[in-house]
CSV table of C-alpha atoms in Angstrom, one decimal:
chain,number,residue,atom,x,y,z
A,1,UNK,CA,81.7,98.9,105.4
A,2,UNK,CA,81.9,102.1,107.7
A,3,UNK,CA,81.6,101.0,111.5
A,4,UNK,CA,82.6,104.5,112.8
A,5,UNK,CA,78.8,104.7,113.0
A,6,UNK,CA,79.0,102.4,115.8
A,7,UNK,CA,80.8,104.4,118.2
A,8,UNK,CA,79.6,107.6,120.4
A,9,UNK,CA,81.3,110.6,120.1
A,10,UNK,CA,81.8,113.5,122.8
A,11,UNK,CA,83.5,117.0,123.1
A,12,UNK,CA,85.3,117.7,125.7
A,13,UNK,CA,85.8,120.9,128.0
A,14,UNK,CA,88.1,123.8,126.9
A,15,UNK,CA,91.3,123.4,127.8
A,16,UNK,CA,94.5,125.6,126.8
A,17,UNK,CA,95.7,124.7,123.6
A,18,UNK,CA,99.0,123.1,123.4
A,19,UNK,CA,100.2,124.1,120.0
A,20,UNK,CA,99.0,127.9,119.8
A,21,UNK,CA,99.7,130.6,122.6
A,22,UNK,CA,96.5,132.4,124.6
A,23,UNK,CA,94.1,129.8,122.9
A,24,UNK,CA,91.3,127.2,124.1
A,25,UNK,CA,91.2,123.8,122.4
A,26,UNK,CA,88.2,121.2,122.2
A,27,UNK,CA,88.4,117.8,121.4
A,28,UNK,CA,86.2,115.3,119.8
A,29,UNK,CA,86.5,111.8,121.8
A,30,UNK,CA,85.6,108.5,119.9
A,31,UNK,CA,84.4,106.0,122.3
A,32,UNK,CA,84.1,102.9,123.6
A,33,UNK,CA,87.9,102.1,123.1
A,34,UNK,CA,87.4,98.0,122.8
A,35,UNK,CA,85.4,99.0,119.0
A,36,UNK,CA,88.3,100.2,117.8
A,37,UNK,CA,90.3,97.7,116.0
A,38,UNK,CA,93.1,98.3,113.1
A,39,UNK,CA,89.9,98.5,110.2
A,40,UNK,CA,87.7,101.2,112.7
A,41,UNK,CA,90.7,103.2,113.7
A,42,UNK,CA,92.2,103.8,109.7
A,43,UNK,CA,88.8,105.2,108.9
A,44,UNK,CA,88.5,107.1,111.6
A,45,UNK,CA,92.4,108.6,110.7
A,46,UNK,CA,90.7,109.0,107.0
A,47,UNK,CA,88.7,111.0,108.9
A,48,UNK,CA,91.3,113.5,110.7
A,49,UNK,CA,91.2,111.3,114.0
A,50,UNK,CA,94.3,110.6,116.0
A,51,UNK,CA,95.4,108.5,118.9
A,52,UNK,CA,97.2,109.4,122.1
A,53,UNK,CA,97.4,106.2,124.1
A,54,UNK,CA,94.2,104.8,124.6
A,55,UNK,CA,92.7,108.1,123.4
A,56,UNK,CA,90.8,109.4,119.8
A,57,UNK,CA,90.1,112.2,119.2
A,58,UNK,CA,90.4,115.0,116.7
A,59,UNK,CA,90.3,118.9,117.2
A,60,UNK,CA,86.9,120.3,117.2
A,61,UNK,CA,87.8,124.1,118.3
A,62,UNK,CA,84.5,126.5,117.3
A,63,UNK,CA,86.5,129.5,116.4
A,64,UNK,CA,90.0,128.1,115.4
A,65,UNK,CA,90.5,125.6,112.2
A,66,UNK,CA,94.8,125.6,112.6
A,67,UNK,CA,95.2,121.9,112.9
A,68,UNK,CA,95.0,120.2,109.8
A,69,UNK,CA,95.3,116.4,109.3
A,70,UNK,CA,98.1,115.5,106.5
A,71,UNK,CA,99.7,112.9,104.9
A,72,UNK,CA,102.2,111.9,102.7
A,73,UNK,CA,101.4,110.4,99.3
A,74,UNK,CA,104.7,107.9,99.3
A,75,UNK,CA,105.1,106.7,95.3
A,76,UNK,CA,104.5,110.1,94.3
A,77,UNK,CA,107.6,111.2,97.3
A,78,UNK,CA,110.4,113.0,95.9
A,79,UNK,CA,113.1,113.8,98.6
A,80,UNK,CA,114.5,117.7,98.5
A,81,UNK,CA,118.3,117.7,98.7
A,82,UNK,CA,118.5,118.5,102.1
A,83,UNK,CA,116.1,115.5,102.9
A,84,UNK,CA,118.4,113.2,100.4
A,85,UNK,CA,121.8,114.6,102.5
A,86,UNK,CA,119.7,113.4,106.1
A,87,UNK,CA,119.2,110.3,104.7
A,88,UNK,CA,123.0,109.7,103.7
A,89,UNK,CA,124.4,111.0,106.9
A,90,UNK,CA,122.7,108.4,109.1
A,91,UNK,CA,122.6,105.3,107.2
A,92,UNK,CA,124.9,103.9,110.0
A,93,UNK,CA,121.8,104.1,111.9
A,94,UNK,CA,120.2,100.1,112.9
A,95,UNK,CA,116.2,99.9,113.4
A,96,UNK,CA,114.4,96.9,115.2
A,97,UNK,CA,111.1,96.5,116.1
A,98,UNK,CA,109.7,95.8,119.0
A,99,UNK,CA,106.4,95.5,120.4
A,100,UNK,CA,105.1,98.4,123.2
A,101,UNK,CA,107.0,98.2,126.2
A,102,UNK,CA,109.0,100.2,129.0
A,103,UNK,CA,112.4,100.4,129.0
A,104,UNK,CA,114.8,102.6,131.5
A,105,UNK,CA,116.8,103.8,128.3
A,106,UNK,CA,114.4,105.2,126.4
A,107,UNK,CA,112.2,106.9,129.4
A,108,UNK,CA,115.5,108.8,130.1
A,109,UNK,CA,116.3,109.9,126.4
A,110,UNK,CA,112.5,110.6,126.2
A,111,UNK,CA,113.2,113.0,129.4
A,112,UNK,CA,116.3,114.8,127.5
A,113,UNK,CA,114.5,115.1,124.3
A,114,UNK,CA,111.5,117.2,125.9
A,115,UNK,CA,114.1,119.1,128.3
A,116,UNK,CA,115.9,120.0,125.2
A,117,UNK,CA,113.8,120.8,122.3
A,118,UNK,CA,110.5,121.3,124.3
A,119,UNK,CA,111.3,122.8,127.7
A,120,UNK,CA,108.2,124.4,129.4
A,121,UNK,CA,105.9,122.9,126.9
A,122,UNK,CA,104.3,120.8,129.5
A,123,UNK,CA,105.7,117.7,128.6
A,124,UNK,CA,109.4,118.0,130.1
A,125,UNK,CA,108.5,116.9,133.6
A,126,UNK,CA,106.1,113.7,132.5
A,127,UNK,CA,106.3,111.4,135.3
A,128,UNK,CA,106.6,107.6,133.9
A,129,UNK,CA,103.4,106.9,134.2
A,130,UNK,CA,102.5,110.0,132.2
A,131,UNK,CA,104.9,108.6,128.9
A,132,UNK,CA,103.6,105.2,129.5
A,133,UNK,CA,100.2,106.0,129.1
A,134,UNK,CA,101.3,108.7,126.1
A,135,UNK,CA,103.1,105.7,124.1
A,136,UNK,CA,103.1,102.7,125.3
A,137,UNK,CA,99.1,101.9,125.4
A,138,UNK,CA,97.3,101.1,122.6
A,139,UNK,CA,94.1,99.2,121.3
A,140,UNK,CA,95.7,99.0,117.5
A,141,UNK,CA,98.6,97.7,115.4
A,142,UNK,CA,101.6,99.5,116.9
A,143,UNK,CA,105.6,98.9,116.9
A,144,UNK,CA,108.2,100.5,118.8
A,145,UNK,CA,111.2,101.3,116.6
A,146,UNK,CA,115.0,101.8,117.7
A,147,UNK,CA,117.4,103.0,116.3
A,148,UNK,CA,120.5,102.3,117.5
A,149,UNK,CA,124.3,103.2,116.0
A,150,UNK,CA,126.9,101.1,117.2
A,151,UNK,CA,124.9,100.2,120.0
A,152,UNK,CA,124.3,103.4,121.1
A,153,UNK,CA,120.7,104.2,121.5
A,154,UNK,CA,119.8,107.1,119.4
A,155,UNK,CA,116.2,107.6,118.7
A,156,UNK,CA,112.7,105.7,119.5
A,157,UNK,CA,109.9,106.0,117.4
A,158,UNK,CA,106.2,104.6,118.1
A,159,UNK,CA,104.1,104.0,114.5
A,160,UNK,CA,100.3,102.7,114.2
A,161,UNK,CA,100.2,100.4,110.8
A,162,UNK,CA,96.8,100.9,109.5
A,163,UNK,CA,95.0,99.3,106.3
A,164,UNK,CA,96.2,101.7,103.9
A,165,UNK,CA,99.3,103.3,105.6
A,166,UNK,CA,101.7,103.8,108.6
A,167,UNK,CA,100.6,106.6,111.2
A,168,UNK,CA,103.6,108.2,113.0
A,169,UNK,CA,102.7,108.8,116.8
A,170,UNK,CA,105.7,110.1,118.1
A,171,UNK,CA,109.5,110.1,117.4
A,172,UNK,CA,112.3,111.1,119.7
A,173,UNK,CA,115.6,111.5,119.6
A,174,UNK,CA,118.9,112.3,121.5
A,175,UNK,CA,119.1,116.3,120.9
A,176,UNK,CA,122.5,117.3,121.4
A,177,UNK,CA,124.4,115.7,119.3
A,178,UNK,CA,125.5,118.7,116.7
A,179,UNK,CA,124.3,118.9,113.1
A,180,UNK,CA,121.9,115.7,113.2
A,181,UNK,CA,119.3,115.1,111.2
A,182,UNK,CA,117.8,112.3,113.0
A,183,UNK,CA,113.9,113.9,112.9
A,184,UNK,CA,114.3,114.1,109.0
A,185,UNK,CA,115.7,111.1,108.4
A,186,UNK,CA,113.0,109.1,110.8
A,187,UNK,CA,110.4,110.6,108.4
A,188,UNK,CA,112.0,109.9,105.2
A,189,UNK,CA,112.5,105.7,107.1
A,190,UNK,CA,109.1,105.5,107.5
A,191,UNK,CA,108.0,106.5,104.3
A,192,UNK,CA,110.6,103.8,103.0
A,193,UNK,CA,108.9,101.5,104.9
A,194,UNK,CA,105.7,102.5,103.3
A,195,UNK,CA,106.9,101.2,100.1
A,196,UNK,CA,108.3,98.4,101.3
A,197,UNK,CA,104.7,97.5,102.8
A,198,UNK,CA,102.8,98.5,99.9
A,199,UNK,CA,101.0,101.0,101.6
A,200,UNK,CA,99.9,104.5,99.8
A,201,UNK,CA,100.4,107.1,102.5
A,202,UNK,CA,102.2,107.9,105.8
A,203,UNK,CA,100.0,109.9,108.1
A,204,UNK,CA,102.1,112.9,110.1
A,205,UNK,CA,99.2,113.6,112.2
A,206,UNK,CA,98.6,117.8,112.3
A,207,UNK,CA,100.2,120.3,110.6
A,208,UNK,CA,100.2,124.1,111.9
A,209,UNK,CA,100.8,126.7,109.8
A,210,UNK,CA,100.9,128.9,112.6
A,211,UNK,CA,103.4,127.2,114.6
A,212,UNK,CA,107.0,126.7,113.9
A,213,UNK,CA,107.8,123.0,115.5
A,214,UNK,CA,105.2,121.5,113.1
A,215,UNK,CA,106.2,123.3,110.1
A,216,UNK,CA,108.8,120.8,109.0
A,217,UNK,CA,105.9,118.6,107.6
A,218,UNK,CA,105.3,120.5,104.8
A,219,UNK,CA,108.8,119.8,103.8
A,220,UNK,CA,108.1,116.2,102.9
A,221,UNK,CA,105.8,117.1,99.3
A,222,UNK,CA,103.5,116.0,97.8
A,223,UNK,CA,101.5,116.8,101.4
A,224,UNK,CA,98.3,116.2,101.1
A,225,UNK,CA,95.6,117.7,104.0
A,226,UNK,CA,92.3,116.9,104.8
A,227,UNK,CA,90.0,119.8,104.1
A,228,UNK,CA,85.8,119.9,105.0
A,229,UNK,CA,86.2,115.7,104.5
A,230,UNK,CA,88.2,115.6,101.4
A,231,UNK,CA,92.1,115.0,101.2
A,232,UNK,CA,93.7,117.5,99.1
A,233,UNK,CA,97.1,118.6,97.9
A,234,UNK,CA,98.6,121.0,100.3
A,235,UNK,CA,100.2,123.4,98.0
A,236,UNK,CA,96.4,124.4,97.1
A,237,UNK,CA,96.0,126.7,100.0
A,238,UNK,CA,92.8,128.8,98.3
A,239,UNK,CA,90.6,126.7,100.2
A,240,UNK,CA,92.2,126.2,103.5
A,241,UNK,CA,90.0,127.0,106.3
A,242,UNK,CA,90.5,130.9,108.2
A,243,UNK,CA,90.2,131.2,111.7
A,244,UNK,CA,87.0,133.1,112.9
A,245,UNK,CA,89.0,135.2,114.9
């Protein structure tokens, strides 16, 4: 049964996009929060929704169609050479799951991560309460994941587990250690874990072409994106949606 038609929806202001340079954004907001359990919020990611916190929303921008919702079929997954080599180097890696909660340890590698790979991107300065309320709120399913080697904390990653998949909120890692592969191989974990789980897809949440630190998604084929309501293979760009301007 579809509940989604028991929740309000709203758009918000314009507000400058964080993914492409000189642009406005607009979001749609799903609301009240309490509705949405684990069944509500896996349509609503069906439906190219996406959580930050206690937030849902999805991009609703009247003049720009860039971010597209995509996901990974997992038993049709076939990992490229390069993905196959990530996942060989870091097999000393440990994972544990954990349920949300703030730790000193991962706040400060959270902080290194944004200095190093995203400095001035608006995120490199988040106060604590800014990351708590980023990852470690939620009104679904979701698991904090370790991963550890020898002890030494490497990389955190926060996943939704929905009806018919995993959804990966965020993943970060410690960025300067030379020739890692940790964001690859977290990717290519999760969609492990898929099959382990028996679930069909792992949601990576938007995909711009347009933008080069989301363009690593499209590495992890068969993609499939959600175009005009219907989830299609990625490599069939002929009907992918052109900006208006």
């Amino acid at each position: 049964m579809n509940k989604i038609a028991e929740l309000k929806f709203h758009i918000t202001n314009p507000y400058s996009c964080s993914y492409l340079p000189d642009k406005l954004a607009c979001s749609e907001v799903a609301s009240p929060e309490y509705l949405i359990d684990d069944q509500m919020y896996g349509q609503l990611i069906q439906a190219g929704f996406r959580r930050s916190g206690h937030y849902t929303y999805r991009p609703n921008c009247m003049h720009c169609h860039a971010c597209l919702s995509v996901r990974v079929n997992v038993q049709a997954f076939i990992p490229r050479r390069t993905q196959r080599r990530a996942w060989k180097q870091h097999q000393n890696l440990t994972a544990t799951q954990h349920s949300l909660h703030y730790n000193a340890d991962h706040y400060a590698l959270y902080q290194q991560y944004q200095l190093t790979r995203h400095s001035g991107g608006g995120m490199d300065h988040d106060c604590r309460e800014q990351y708590q309320n980023f990852l470690l709120q939620s009104h679904v399913n979701s698991k904090l994941l370790e991963f550890r080697d020898g002890g030494k904390l490497r990389m955190i990653s926060i996943i939704d587990v929905l009806p018919d998949g995993l959804s990966s909120v965020y993943t970060f890692y410690d960025a300067e250690i030379p020739h890692a592969s940790f964001g690859t191989y977290n990717v290519l974990w999760q969609i492990e874990q898929c099959r382990r789980l028996g679930l069909k897809y792992l949601y990576l949440g938007y995909w711009i072409k347009e933008n080069r630190k989301m363009c690593y998604k499209a590495n992890f084929q068969p993609l499939e994106v959600l175009i005009h309501g219907n989830w299609q293979l990625l490599a069939d760009t002929s009907s992918l949606p052109d900006d208006d301007q």
